[in-house]
mmCIF file of C-alpha atoms in Angstrom:
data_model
loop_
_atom_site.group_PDB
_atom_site.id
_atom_site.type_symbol
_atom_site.label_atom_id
_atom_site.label_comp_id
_atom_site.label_asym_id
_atom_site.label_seq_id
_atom_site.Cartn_x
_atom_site.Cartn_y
_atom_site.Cartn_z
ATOM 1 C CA UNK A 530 -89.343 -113.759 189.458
ATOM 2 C CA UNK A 531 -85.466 -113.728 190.206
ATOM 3 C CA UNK A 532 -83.605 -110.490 190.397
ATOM 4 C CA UNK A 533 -81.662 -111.108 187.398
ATOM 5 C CA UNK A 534 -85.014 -111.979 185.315
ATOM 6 C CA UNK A 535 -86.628 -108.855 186.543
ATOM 7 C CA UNK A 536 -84.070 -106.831 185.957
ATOM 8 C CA UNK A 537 -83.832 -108.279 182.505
ATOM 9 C CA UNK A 538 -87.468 -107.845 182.009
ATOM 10 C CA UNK A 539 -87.502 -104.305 183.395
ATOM 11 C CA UNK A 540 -84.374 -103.152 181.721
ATOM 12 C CA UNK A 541 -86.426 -104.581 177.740
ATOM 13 C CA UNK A 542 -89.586 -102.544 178.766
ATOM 14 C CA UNK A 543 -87.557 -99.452 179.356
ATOM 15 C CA UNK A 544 -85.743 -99.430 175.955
ATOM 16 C CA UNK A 545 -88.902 -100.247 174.207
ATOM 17 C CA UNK A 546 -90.451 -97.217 175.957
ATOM 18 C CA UNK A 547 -87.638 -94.695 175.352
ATOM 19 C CA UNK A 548 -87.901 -96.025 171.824
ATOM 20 C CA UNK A 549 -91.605 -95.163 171.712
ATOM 21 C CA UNK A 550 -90.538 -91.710 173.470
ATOM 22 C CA UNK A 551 -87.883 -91.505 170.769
ATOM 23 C CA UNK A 552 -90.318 -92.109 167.537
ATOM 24 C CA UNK A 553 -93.660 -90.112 169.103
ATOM 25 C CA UNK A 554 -91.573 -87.247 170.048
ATOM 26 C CA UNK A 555 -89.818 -87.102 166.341
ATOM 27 C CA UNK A 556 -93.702 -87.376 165.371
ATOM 28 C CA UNK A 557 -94.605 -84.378 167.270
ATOM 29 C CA UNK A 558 -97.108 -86.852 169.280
ATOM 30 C CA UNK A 559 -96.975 -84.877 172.728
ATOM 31 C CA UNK A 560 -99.442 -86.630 174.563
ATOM 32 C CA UNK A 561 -98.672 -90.208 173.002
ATOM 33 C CA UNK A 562 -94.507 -88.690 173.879
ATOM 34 C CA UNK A 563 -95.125 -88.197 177.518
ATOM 35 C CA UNK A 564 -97.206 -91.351 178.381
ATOM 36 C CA UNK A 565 -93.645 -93.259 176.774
ATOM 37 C CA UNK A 566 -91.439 -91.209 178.986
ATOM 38 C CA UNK A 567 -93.836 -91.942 182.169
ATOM 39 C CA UNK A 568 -93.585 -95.596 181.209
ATOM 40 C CA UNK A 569 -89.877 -95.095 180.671
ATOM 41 C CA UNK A 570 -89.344 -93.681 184.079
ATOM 42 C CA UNK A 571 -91.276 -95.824 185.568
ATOM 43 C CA UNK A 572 -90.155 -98.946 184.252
ATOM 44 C CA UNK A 573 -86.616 -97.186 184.314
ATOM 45 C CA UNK A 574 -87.236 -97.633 188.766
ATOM 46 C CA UNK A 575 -87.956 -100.847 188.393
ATOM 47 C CA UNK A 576 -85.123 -101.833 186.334
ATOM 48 C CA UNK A 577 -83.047 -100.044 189.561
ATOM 49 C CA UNK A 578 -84.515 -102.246 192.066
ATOM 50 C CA UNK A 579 -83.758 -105.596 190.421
ATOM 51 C CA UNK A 580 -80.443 -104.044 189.840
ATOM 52 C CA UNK A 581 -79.687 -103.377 193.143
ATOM 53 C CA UNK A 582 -81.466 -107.247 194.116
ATOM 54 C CA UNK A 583 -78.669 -108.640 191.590
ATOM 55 C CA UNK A 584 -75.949 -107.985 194.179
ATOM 56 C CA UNK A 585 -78.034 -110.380 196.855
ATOM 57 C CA UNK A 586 -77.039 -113.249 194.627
ATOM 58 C CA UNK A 587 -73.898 -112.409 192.498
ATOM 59 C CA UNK A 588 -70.767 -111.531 193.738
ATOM 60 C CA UNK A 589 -70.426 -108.982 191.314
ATOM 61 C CA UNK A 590 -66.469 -107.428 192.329
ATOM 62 C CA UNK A 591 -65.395 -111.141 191.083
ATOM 63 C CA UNK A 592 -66.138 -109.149 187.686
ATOM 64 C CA UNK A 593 -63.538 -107.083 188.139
ATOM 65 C CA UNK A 594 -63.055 -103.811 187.184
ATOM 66 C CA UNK A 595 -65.828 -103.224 184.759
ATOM 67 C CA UNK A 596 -68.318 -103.340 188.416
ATOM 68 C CA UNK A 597 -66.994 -99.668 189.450
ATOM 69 C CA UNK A 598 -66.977 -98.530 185.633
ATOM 70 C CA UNK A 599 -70.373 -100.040 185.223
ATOM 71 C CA UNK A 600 -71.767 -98.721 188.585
ATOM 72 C CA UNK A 601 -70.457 -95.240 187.779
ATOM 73 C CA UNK A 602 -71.662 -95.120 184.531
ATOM 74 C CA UNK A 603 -75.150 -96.319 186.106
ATOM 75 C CA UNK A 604 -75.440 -93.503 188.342
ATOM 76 C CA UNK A 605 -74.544 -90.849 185.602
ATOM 77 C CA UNK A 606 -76.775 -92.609 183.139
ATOM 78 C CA UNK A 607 -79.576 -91.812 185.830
ATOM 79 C CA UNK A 608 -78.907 -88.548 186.371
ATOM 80 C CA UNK A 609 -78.518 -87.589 182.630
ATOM 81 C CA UNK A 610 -82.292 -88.591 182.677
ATOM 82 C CA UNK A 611 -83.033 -85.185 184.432
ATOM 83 C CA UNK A 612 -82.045 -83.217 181.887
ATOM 84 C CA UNK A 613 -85.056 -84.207 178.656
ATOM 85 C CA UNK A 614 -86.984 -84.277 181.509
ATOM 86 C CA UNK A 615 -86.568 -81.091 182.859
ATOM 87 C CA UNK A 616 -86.126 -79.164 179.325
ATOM 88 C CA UNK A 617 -88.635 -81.114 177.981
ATOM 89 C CA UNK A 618 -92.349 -79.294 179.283
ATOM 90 C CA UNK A 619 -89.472 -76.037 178.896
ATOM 91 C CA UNK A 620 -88.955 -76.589 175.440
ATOM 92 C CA UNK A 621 -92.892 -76.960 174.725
ATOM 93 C CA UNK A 622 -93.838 -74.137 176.292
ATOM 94 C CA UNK A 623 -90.883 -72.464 174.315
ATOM 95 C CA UNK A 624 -88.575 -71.388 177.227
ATOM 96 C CA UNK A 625 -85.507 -73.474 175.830
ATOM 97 C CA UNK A 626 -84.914 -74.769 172.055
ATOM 98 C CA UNK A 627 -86.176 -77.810 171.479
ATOM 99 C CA UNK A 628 -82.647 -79.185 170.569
ATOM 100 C CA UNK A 629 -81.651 -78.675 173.923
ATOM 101 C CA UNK A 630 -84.150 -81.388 174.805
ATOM 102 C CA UNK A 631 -83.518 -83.075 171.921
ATOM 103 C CA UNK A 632 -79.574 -83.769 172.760
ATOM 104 C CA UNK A 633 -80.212 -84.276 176.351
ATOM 105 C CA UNK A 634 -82.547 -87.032 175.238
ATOM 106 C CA UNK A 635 -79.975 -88.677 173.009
ATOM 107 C CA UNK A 636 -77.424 -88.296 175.695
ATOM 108 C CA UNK A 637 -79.376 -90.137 177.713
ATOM 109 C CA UNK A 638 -79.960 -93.025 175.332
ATOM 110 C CA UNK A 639 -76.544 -93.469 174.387
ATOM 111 C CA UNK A 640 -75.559 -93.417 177.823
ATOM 112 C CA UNK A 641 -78.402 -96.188 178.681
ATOM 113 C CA UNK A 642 -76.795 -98.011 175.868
ATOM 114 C CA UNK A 643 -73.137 -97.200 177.394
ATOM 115 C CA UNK A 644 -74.766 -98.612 181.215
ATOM 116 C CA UNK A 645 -76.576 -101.694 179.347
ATOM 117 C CA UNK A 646 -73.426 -103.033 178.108
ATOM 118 C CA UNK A 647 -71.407 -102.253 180.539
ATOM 119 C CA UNK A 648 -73.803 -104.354 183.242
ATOM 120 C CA UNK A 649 -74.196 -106.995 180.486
ATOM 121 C CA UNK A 650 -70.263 -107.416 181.105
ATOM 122 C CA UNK A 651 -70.378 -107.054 184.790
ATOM 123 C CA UNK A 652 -72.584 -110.177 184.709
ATOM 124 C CA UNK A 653 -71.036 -112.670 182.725
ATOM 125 C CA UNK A 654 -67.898 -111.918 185.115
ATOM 126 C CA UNK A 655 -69.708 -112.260 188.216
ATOM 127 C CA UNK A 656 -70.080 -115.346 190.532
ATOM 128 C CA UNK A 657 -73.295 -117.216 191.424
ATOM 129 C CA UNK A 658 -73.155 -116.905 195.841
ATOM 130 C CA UNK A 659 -73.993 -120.011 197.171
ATOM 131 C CA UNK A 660 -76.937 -119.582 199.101
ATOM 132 C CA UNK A 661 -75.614 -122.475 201.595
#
């Protein structure tokens, strides 16, 4: 599988696992929640590594400058993953409100949502290298 496929592929079975984390944490499904967000991370890596393989075979500055908007955004998106996932075991063993978690976990959706399109943009203004 191609970078850009397995990114593609990677990036689909993250959002259907932070939607599962979405809808089993509204449902007060713990166990069901944190197998989702395991997924989610893990599939979350994955998605990183083809990202970072997409650069091997698209020029991607000949997109402009949505690459350094998209790149930043990428690296803030990941790092706004730290904070459901710190507050989250806090906020079941009732050391934080749950809304904390709860706004740190929409943050970080809307901010995957935010890095999704931004990269979707980034790639329809990058250049194919010629492997030659």
């Amino acid at each position: 599988m191609g970078p850009v496929a397995g990114f593609v592929v990677a990036l689909l079975v993250t959002v259907a696992f932070l939607v599962g984390a979405m809808v089993t944490g509204r449902l007060r499904r713990i166990r069901a929640h944190v197998l989702m967000v395991l997924g989610s991370v893990g599939s979350l890596g994955v998605a990183i590594y083809f990202a970072l393989s997409v650069g091997e075979v698209y020029d991607l500055e000949a997109a402009g400058v949505i690459t350094p908007i998209h790149l930043g955004l990428a690296r803030i998106t990941t790092v706004a993953y730290l904070w459901p996932l710190l507050t989250g075991p806090l906020a079941a063993r009732g050391k934080v409100p749950s809304r904390a978690h709860h706004v740190g976990a929409y943050v970080a959706l809307g901010l995957t949502v935010a890095a999704t399109v931004t990269g979707v943009m980034m790639l329809m203004g990058a250049v194919p290298i010629d492997p030659a």
